[in-house]
Short mmCIF file of C-alpha atoms and ligand atoms in Angstrom, two decimals:
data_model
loop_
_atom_site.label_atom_id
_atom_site.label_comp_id
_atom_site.label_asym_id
_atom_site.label_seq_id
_atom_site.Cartn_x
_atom_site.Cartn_y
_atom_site.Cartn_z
CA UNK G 1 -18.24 32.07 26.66
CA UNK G 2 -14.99 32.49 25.42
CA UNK G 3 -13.46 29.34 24.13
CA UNK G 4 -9.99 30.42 26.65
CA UNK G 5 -12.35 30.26 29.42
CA UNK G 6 -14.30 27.06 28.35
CA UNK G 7 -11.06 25.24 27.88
CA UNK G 8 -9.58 27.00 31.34
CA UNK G 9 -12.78 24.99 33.16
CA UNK G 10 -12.10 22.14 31.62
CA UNK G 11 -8.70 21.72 32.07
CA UNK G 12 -10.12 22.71 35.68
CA UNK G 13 -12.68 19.92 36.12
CA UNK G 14 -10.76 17.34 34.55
CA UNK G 15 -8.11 17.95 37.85
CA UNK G 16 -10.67 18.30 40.27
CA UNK G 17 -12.29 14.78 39.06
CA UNK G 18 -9.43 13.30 37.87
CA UNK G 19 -10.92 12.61 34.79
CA UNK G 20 -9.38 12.57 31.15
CA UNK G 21 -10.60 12.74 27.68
CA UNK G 22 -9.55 10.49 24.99
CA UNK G 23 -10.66 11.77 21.31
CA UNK G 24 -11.02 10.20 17.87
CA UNK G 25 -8.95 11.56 15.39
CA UNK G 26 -11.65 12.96 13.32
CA UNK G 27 -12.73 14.84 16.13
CA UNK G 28 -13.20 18.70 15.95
CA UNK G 29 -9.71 20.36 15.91
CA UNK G 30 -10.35 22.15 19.01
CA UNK G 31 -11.57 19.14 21.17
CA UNK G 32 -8.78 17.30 19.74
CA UNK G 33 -6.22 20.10 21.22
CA UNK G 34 -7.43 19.65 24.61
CA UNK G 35 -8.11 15.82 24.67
CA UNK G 36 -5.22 13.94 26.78
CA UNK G 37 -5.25 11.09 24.52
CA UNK G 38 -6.46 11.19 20.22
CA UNK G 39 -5.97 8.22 18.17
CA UNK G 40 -8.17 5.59 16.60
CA UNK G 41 -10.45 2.82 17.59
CA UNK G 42 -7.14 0.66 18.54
CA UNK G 43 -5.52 3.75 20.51
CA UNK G 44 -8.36 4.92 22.43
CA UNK G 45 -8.84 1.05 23.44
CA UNK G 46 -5.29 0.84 24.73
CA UNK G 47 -5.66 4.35 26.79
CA UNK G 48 -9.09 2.73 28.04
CA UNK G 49 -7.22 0.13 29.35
CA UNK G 50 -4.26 1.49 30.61
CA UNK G 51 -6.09 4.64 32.55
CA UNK G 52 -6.05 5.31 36.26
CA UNK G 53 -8.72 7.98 36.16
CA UNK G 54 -11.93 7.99 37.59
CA UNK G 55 -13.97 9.50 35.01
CA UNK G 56 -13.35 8.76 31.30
CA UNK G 57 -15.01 11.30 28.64
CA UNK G 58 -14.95 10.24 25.37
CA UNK G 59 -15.32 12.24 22.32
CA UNK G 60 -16.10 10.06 19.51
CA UNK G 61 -18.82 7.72 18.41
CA UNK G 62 -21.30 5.46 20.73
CA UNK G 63 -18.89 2.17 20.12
CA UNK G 64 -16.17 3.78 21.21
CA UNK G 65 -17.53 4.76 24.05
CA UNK G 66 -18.97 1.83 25.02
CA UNK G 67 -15.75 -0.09 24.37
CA UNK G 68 -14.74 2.02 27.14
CA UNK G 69 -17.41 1.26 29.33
CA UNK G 70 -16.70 -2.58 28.79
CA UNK G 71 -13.10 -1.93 29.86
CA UNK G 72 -13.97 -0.04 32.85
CA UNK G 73 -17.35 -1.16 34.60
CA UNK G 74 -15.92 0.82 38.01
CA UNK G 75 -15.49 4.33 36.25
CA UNK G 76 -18.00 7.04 35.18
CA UNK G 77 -17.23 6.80 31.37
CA UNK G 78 -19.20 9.65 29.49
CA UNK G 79 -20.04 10.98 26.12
CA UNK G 80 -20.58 14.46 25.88
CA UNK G 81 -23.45 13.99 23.28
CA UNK G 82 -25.21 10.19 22.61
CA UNK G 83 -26.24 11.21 19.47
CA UNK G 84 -23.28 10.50 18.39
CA UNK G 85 -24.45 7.11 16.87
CA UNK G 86 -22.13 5.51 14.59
CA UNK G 87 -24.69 4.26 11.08
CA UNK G 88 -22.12 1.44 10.64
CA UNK G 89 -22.61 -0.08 14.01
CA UNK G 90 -26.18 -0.23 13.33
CA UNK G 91 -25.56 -2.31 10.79
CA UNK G 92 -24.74 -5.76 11.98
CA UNK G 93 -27.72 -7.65 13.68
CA UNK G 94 -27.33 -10.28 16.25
CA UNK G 95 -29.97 -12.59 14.14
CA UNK G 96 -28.09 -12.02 11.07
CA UNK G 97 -24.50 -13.37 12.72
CA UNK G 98 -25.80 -16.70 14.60
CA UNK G 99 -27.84 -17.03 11.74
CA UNK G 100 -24.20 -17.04 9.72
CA UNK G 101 -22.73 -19.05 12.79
CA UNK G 102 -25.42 -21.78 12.66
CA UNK G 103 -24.69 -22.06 8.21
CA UNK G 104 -20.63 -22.60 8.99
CA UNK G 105 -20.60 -23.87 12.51
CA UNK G 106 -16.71 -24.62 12.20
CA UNK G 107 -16.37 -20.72 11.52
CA UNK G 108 -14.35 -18.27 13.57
CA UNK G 109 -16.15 -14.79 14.28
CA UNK G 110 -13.95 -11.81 13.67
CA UNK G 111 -15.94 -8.04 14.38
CA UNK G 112 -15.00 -4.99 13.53
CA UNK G 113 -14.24 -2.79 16.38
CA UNK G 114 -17.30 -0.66 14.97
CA UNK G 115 -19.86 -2.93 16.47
CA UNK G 116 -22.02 -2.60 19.87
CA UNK G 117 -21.05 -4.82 23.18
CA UNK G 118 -23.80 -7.15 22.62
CA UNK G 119 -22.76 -8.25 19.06
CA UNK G 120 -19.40 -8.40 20.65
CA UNK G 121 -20.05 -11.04 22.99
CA UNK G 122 -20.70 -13.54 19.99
CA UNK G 123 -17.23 -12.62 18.57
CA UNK G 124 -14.17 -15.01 18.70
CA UNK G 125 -12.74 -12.31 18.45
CA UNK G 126 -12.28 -7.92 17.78
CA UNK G 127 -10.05 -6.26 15.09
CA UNK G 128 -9.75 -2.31 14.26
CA UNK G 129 -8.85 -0.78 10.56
CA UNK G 130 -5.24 -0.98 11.42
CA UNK G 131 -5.06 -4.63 12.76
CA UNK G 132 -7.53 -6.57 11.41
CA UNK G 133 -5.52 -8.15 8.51
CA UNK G 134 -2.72 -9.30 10.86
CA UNK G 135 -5.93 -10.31 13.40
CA UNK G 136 -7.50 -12.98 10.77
CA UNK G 137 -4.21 -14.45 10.16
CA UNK G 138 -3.14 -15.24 13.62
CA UNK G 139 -6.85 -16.53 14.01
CA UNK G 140 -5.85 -20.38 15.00
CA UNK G 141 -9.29 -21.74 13.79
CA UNK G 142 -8.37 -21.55 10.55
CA UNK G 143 -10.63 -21.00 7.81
CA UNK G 144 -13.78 -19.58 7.46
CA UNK G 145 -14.02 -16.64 8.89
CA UNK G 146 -17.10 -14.73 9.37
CA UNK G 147 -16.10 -10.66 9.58
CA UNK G 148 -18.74 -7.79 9.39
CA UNK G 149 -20.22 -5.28 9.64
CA UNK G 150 -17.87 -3.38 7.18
CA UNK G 151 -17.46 -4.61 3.79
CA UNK G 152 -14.71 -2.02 2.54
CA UNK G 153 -12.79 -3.44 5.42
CA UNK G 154 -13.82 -7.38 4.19
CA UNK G 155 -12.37 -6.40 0.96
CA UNK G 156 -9.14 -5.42 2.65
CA UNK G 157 -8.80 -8.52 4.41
CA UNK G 158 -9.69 -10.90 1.67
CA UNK G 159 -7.54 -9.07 -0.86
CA UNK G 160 -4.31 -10.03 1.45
CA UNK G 161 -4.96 -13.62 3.07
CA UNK G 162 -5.44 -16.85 1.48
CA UNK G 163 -8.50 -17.91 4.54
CA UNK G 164 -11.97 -17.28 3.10
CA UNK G 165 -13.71 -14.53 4.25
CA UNK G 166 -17.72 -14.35 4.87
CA UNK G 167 -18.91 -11.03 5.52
CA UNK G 168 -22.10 -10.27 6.91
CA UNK G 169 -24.13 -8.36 6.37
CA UNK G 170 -23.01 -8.87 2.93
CA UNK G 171 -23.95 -4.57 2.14
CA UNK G 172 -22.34 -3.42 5.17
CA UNK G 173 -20.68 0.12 5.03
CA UNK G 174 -19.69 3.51 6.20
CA UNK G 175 -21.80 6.14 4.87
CA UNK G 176 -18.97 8.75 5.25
CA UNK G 177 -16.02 6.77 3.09
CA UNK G 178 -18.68 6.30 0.81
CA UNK G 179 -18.77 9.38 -0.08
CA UNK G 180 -15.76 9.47 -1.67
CA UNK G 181 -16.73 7.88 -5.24
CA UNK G 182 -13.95 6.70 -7.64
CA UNK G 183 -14.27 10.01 -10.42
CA UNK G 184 -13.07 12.29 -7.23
CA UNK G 185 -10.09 10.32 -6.37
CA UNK G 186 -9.49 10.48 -10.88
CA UNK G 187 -9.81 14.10 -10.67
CA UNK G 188 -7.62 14.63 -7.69
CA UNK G 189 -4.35 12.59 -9.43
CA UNK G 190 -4.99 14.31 -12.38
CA UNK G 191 -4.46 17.38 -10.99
CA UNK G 192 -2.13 16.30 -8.70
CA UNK G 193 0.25 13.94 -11.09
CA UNK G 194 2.34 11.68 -9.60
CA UNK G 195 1.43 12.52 -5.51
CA UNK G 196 1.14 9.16 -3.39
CA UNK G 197 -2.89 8.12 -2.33
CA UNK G 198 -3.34 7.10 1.10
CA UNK G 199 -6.62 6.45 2.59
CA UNK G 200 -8.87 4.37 4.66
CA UNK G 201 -10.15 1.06 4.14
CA UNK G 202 -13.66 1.54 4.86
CA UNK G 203 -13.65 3.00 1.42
CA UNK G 204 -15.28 1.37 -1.58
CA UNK G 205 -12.96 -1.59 -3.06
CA UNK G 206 -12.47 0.59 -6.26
CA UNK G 207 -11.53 3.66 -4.34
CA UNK G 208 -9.21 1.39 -2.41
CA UNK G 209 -7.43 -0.10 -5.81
CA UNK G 210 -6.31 3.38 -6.38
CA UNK G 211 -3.81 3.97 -3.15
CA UNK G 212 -0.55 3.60 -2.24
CA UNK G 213 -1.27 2.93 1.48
CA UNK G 214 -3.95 1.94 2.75
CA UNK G 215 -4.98 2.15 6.81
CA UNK G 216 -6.24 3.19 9.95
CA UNK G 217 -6.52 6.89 11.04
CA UNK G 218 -3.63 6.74 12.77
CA UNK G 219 -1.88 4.39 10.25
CA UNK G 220 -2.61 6.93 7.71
CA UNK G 221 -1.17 9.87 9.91
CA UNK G 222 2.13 7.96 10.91
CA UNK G 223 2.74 6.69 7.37
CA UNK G 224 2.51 10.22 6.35
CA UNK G 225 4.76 11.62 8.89
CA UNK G 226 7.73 9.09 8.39
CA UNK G 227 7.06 8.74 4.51
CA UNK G 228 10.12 10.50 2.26
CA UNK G 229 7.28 12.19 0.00
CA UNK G 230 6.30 15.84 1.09
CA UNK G 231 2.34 15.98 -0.78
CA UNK G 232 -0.37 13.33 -0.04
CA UNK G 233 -3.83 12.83 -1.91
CA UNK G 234 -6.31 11.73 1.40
CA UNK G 235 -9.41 9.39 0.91
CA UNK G 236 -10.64 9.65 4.15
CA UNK G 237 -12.53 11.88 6.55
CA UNK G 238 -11.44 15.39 6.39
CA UNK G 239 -11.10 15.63 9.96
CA UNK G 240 -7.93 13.44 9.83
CA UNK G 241 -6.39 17.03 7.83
CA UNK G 242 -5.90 18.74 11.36
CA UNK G 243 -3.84 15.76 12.46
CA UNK G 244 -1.76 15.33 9.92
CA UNK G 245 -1.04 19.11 9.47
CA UNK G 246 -0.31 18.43 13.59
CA UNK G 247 2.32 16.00 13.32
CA UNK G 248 3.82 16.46 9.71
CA UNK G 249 3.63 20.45 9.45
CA UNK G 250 6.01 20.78 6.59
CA UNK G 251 3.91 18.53 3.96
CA UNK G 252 0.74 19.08 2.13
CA UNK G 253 -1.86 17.20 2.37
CA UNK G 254 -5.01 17.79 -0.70
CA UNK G 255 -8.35 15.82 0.64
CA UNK G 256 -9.78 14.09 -1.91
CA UNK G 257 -13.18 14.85 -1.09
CA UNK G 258 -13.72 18.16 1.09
CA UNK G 259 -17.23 16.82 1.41
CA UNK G 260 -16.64 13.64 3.38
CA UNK G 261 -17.45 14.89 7.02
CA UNK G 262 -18.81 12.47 9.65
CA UNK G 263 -21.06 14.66 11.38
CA UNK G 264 -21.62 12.29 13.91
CA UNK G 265 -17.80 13.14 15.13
CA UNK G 266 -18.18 16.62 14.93
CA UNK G 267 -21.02 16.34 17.64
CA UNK G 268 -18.65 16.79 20.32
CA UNK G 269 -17.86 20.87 21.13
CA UNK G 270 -15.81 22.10 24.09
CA UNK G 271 -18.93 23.44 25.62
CA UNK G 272 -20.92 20.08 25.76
CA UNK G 273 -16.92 18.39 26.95
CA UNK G 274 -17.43 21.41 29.74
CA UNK G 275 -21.07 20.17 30.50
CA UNK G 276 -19.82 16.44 30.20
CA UNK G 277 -17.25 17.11 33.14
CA UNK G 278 -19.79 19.34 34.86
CA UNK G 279 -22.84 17.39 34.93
CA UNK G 280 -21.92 13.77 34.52
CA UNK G 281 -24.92 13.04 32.51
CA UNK G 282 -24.97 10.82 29.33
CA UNK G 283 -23.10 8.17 31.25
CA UNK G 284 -22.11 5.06 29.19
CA UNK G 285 -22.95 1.74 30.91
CA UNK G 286 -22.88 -1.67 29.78
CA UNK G 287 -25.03 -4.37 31.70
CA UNK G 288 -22.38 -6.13 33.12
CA UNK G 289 -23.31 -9.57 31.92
CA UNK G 290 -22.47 -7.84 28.47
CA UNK G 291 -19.54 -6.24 29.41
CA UNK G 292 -17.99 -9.69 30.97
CA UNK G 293 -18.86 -11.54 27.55
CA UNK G 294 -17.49 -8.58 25.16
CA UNK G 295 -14.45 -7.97 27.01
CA UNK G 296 -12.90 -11.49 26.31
CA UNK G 297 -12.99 -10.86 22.19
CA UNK G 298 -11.37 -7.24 22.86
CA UNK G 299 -8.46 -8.69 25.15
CA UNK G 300 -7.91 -11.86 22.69
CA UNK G 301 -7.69 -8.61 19.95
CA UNK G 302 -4.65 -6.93 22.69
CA UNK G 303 -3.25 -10.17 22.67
CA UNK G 304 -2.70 -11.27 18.96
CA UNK G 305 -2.03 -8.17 17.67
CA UNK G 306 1.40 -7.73 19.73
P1 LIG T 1 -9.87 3.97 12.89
O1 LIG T 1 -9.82 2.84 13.83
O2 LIG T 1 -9.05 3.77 11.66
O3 LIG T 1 -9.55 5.24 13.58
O4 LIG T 1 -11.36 4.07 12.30
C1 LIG T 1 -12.51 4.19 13.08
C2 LIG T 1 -13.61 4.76 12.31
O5 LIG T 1 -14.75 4.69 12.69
C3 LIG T 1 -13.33 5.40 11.06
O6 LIG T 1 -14.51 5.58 10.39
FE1 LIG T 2 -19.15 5.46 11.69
FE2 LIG T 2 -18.18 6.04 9.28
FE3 LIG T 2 -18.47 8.00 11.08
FE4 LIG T 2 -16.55 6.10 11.34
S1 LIG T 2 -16.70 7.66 9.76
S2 LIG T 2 -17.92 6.84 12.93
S3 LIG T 2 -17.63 4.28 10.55
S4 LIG T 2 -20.11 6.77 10.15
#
């Protein structure tokens, strides 16, 4: 079908259910044209929150989604494909953080928001690329704090505050942001001399050294937009290229890496949004013991970083 008449049913559906769809922004271009709300992890939690729909669909990865779901145990939240499983989330298991809770009992528990309900509900606390630095400062349990799963993200963090940070796992990481190694980002000044770096901090600590600003996906794109310079070297997904090009069309934007793609973003298409709207299958729930317990470190997240 044509992709006029996919996006004509959707737009269709989505009024007939009064549903809406909130996307990542390293979505696919064309899911992020039709989504009502694209941002990052902190953006999409604030729609969640804030929504009066009945159905939620969310393109993006299975944290997200379920960070949805926690936020809204009374409506149908969907993703329109649950293979969309984010490696990073993976990462963290519940052994490993009350085994790190039991060694430094006076500890407060920060979490990335890339981390599943359940790991949640151990967390003092939530934080998202864009907040967490300003997050483990307002912490009022001082110091340690135990942060994980991602250790690009630790880096950050520790880098900037003066409280000690213990991250666990201690080789926690996003496969993607990897990707972008330190000779790429070399290359890329040298032939473009003098052009500002921003990127994301979920890349390596030595990739990170090399940028002018570092921050979330939307960080990144606002930064760019409001920023005096016209020409940007990216270190992060190359999705985030379609957004920036979206809300600063008269600069120029060179990824360092065309390479870093997280496929598990791109698993999303307007046909399988159609089908998610259609069908209702690959619904999202969250027991709602879970959901009660994880909900608490998301909200004390809305609350400190005001
Ligand atoms: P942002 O919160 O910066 O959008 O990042 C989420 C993410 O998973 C990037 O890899
Ligand atoms: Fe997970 Fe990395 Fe993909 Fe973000 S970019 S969803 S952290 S694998």
């Amino acid at each position: 079908m044509e992709p006029k008449k996919i996006v004509d049913r959707i737009e269709r559906l989505k009024r007939e259910k009064n549903a809406i769809i909130l996307a990542h922004n390293y979505e696919r271009p064309e899911v992020v044209d039709i989504a009502d709300v694209v941002g990052g992890s902190a953006s999409l939690t604030r729609a969640a929150l804030d929504t009066s729909a009945d159905m939620i669909i969310v393109c993006g990865v299975d944290f997200m989604a379920e960070t949805v779901a926690v936020l809204n145990p009374d409506k149908k939240v969907i993703m329109p494909d649950r293979g969309a499983v984010c490696p990073m989330a993976q990462q963290l298991f519940a052994e490993d953080l009350l085994e790190a809770k039991k060694k430094n009992p006076d500890a407060e528990v920060l979490l990335y928001m890339n981390t599943y309900a359940k790991a949640k509900t151990l967390a003092d606390c939530v934080c998202t690329s864009g907040n967490a630095l300003r997050i483990a400062e307002k912490m009022d349990g001082g110091s340690p704090i135990i942060f994980g799963p991602d250790r690009g993200l630790s880096y950050y963090v520790s880098k900037r505050t003066t409280k000690e940070i213990i991250t666990i796992p201690e080789y926690g990481y996003c496969p993607v942001h990897h990707q972008i190694a330190l000779e790429d980002l070399l290359k890329a000044k040298k032939e473009h001399p003098g052009v500002k770096v921003v990127g994301h901090p979920e890349c390596t600590p030595e990739v990170q050294d090399q940028m002018d600003y570092i921050g979330s996906t939307s960080g990144i794109v606002a930064y760019c937009r409001d920023a005096d310079e016209a020409e940007f070297l990216v270190a992060a997904e190359v999705g985030l290229m379609h957004m920036l090009k979206k809300e600063a069309p008269d600069k120029t934007f060179y990824p360092v890496s065309n390479t870093t793609v997280c496929t598990l973003m791109k698993m999303p298409t307007l046909m399988k949004v159609e089908e998610a709207l259609e069908k209702e299958k690959q619904r999202i729930v969250v027991p709602k013991e879970i959901a009660a317990e994880a909900r608490r470190p998301i909200e004390r997240m809305l609350e400190l970083s005001l």
